[in-house]
CSV table of C-alpha atoms in Angstrom, one decimal:
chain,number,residue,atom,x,y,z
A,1,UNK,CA,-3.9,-21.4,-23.2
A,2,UNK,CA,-2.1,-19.3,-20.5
A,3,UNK,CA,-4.1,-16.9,-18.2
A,4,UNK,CA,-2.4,-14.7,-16.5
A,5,UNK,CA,-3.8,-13.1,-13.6
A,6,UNK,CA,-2.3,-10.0,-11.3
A,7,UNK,CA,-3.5,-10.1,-7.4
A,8,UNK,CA,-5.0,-7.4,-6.4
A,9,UNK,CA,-5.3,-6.0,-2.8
A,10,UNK,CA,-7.5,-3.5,-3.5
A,11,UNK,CA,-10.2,-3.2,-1.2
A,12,UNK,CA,-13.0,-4.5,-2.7
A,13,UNK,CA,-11.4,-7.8,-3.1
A,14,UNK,CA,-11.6,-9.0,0.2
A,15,UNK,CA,-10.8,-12.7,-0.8
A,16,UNK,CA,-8.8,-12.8,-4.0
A,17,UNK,CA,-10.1,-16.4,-4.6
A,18,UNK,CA,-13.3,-15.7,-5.0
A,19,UNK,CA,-11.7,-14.1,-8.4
A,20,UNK,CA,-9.9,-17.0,-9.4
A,21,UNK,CA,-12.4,-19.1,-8.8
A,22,UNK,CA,-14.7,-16.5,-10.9
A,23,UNK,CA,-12.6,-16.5,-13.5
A,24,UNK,CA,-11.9,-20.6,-13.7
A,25,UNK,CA,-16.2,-21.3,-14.1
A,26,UNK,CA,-15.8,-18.0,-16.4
A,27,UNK,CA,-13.1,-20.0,-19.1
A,28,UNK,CA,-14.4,-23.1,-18.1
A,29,UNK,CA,-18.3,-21.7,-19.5
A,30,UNK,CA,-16.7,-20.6,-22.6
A,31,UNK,CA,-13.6,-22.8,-23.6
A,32,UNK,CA,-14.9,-26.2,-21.8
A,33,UNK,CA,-11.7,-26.2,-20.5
A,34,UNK,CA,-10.1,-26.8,-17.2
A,35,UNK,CA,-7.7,-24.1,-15.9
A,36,UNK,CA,-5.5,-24.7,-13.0
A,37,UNK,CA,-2.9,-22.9,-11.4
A,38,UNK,CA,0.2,-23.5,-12.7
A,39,UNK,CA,2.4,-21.0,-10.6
A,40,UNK,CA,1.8,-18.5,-8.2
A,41,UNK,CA,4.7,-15.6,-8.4
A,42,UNK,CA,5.5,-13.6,-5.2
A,43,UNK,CA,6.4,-10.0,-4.6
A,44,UNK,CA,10.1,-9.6,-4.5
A,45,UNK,CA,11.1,-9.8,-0.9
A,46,UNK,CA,8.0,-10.9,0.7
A,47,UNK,CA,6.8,-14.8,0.0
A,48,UNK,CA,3.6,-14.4,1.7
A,49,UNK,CA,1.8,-11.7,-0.7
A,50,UNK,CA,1.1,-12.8,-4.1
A,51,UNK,CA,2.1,-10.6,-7.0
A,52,UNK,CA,0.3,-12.8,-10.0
A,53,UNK,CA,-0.9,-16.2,-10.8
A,54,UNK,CA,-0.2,-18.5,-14.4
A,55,UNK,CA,-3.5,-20.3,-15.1
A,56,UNK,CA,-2.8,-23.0,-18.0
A,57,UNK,CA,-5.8,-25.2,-19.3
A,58,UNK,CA,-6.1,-28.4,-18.9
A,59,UNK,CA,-4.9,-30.4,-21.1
A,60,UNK,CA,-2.1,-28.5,-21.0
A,61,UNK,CA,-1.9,-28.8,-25.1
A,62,UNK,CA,-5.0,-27.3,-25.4
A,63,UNK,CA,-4.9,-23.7,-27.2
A,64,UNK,CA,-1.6,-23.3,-26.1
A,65,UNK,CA,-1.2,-20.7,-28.8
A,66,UNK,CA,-3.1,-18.2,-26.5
A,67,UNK,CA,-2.0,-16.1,-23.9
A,68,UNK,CA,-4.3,-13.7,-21.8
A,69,UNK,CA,-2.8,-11.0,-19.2
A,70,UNK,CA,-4.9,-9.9,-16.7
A,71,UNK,CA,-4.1,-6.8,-14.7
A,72,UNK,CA,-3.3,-2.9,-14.1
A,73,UNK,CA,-1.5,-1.5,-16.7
A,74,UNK,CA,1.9,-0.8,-15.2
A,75,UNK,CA,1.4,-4.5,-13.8
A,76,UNK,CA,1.1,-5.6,-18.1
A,77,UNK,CA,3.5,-3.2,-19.3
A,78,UNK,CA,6.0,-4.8,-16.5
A,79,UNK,CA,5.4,-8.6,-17.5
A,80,UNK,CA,5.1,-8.3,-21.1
A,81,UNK,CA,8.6,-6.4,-21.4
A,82,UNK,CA,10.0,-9.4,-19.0
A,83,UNK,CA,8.7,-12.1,-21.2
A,84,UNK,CA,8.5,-10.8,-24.6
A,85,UNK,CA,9.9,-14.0,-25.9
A,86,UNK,CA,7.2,-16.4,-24.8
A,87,UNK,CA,4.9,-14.2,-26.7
A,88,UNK,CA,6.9,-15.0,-30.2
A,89,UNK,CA,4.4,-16.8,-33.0
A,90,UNK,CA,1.1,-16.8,-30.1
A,91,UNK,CA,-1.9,-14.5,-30.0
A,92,UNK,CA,-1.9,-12.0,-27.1
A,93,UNK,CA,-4.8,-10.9,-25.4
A,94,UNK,CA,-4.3,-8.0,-22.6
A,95,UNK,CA,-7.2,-7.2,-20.5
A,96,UNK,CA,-6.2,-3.7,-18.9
A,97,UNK,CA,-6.6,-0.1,-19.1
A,98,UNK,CA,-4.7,2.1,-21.5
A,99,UNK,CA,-5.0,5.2,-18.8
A,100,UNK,CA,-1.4,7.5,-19.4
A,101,UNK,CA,0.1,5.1,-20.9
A,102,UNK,CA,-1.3,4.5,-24.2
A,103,UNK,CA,2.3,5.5,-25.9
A,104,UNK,CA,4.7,2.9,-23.7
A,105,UNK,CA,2.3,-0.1,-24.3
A,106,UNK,CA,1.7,0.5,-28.2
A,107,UNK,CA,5.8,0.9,-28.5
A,108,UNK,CA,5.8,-2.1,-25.9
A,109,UNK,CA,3.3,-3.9,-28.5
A,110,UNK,CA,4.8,-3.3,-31.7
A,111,UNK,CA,7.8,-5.1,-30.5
A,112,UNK,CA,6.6,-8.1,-29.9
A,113,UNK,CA,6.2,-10.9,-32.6
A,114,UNK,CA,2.7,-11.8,-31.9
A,115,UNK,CA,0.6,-13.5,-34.8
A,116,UNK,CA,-2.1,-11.0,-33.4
A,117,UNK,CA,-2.8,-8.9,-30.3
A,118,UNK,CA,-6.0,-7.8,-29.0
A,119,UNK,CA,-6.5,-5.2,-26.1
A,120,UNK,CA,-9.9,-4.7,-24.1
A,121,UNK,CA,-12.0,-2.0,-26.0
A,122,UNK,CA,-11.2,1.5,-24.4
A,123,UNK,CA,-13.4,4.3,-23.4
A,124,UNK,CA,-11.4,7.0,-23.3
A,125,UNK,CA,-8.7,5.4,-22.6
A,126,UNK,CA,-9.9,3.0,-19.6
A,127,UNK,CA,-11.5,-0.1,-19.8
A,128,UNK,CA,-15.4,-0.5,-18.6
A,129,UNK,CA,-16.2,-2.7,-15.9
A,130,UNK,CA,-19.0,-4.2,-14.4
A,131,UNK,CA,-20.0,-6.0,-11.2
A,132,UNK,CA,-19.6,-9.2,-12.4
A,133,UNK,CA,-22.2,-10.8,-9.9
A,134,UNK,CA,-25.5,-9.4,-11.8
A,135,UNK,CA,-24.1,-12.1,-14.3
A,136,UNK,CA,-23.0,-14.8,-11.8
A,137,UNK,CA,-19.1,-14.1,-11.8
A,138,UNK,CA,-16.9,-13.5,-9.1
A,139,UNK,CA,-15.1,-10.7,-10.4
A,140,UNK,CA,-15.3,-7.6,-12.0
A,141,UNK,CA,-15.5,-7.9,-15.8
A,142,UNK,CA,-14.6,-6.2,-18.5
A,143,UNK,CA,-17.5,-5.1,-21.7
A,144,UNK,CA,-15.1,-6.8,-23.5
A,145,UNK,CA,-14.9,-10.2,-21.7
A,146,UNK,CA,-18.7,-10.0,-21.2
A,147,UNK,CA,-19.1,-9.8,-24.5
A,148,UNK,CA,-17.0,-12.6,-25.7
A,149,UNK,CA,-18.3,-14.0,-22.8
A,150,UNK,CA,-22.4,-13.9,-24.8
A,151,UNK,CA,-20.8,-14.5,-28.3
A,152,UNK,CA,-22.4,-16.5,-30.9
A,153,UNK,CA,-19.8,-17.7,-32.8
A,154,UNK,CA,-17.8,-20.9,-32.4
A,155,UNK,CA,-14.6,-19.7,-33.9
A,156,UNK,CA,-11.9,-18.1,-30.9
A,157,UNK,CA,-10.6,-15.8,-33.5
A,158,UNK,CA,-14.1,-14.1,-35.0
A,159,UNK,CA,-15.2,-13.4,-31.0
A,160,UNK,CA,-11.9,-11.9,-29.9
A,161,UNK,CA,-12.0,-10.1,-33.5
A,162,UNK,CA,-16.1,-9.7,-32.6
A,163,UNK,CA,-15.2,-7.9,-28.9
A,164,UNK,CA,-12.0,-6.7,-28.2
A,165,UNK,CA,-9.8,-4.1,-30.5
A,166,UNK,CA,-6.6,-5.7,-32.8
A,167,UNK,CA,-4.4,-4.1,-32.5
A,168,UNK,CA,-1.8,-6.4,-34.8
């Protein structure tokens, strides 16, 4: 599996690793998989100020028919467009809000040659989060990821199918 995860230097993140590290127990809780960084990719220009991170689990064979992208929707719509071809025969997950953009990122989407894509369920067009803390995670999480997150079922497929919206 590939996790990809923007920065974000929004204020309440005061230490951005307490995020990854969040999000590492979080996969690791439901997958019983290792992640580890793979890459960390800077902003154009300036080396010192992560943009996004590429989390693959360990071993690296190991659903490597699943990617996940993390991130603000301009942030998404950006790295999806730039590597539409690694997305050909996987299933996509996209954990962001829709906000203004709802028509770019379903024409964005129905390019791509996904076996399936799934999106975060939308409330009016933004995604609900939650303090992830009152649940032991350092970050702040979607309904959707909480509620794969407390799934039942065994199979990958039925929970994403269970929790987030398909949209292919």
């Amino acid at each position: 599996m590939i996790y990809i995860l923007q920065h974000s230097y929004k204020k309440e993140y005061k230490n951005f690793n307490t995020e990854i590290i969040g999000r590492k127990d979080y996969l690791y809780n439901i997958f019983k998989l290792y992640f580890v960084i793979k890459k960390t990719v800077y902003l154009k220009g300036n080396f010192t100020l992560p943009q996004y991170y590429i989390l693959e689990s360990f071993p690296f064979n190991s659903m490597n028919n699943i990617y996940v992208v993390v991130g603000d929707t301009n942030f998404v719509i950006e790295y999806i467009n730039t590597h539409k071809e690694e997305f050909n025969g996987k299933t996509l997950v996209i954990i962001t809000c829709v906000k203004n953009n709802k028509k770019k990122i379903n024409r964005l989407l129905s390019t791509l040659k996904c076996t399936s894509i799934y999106l975060t369920r939308q409330n009016n067009d933004e995604a609900d989060y939650y303090d992830g803390s009152k649940w032991g995670l350092n970050f702040k999480i979607t309904l959707s990821e909480l509620d794969f997150y407390n799934s039942y079922k065994s199979n990958i497929i039925e929970k994403l199918n269970e929790n987030f919206e398909r949209i292919k």
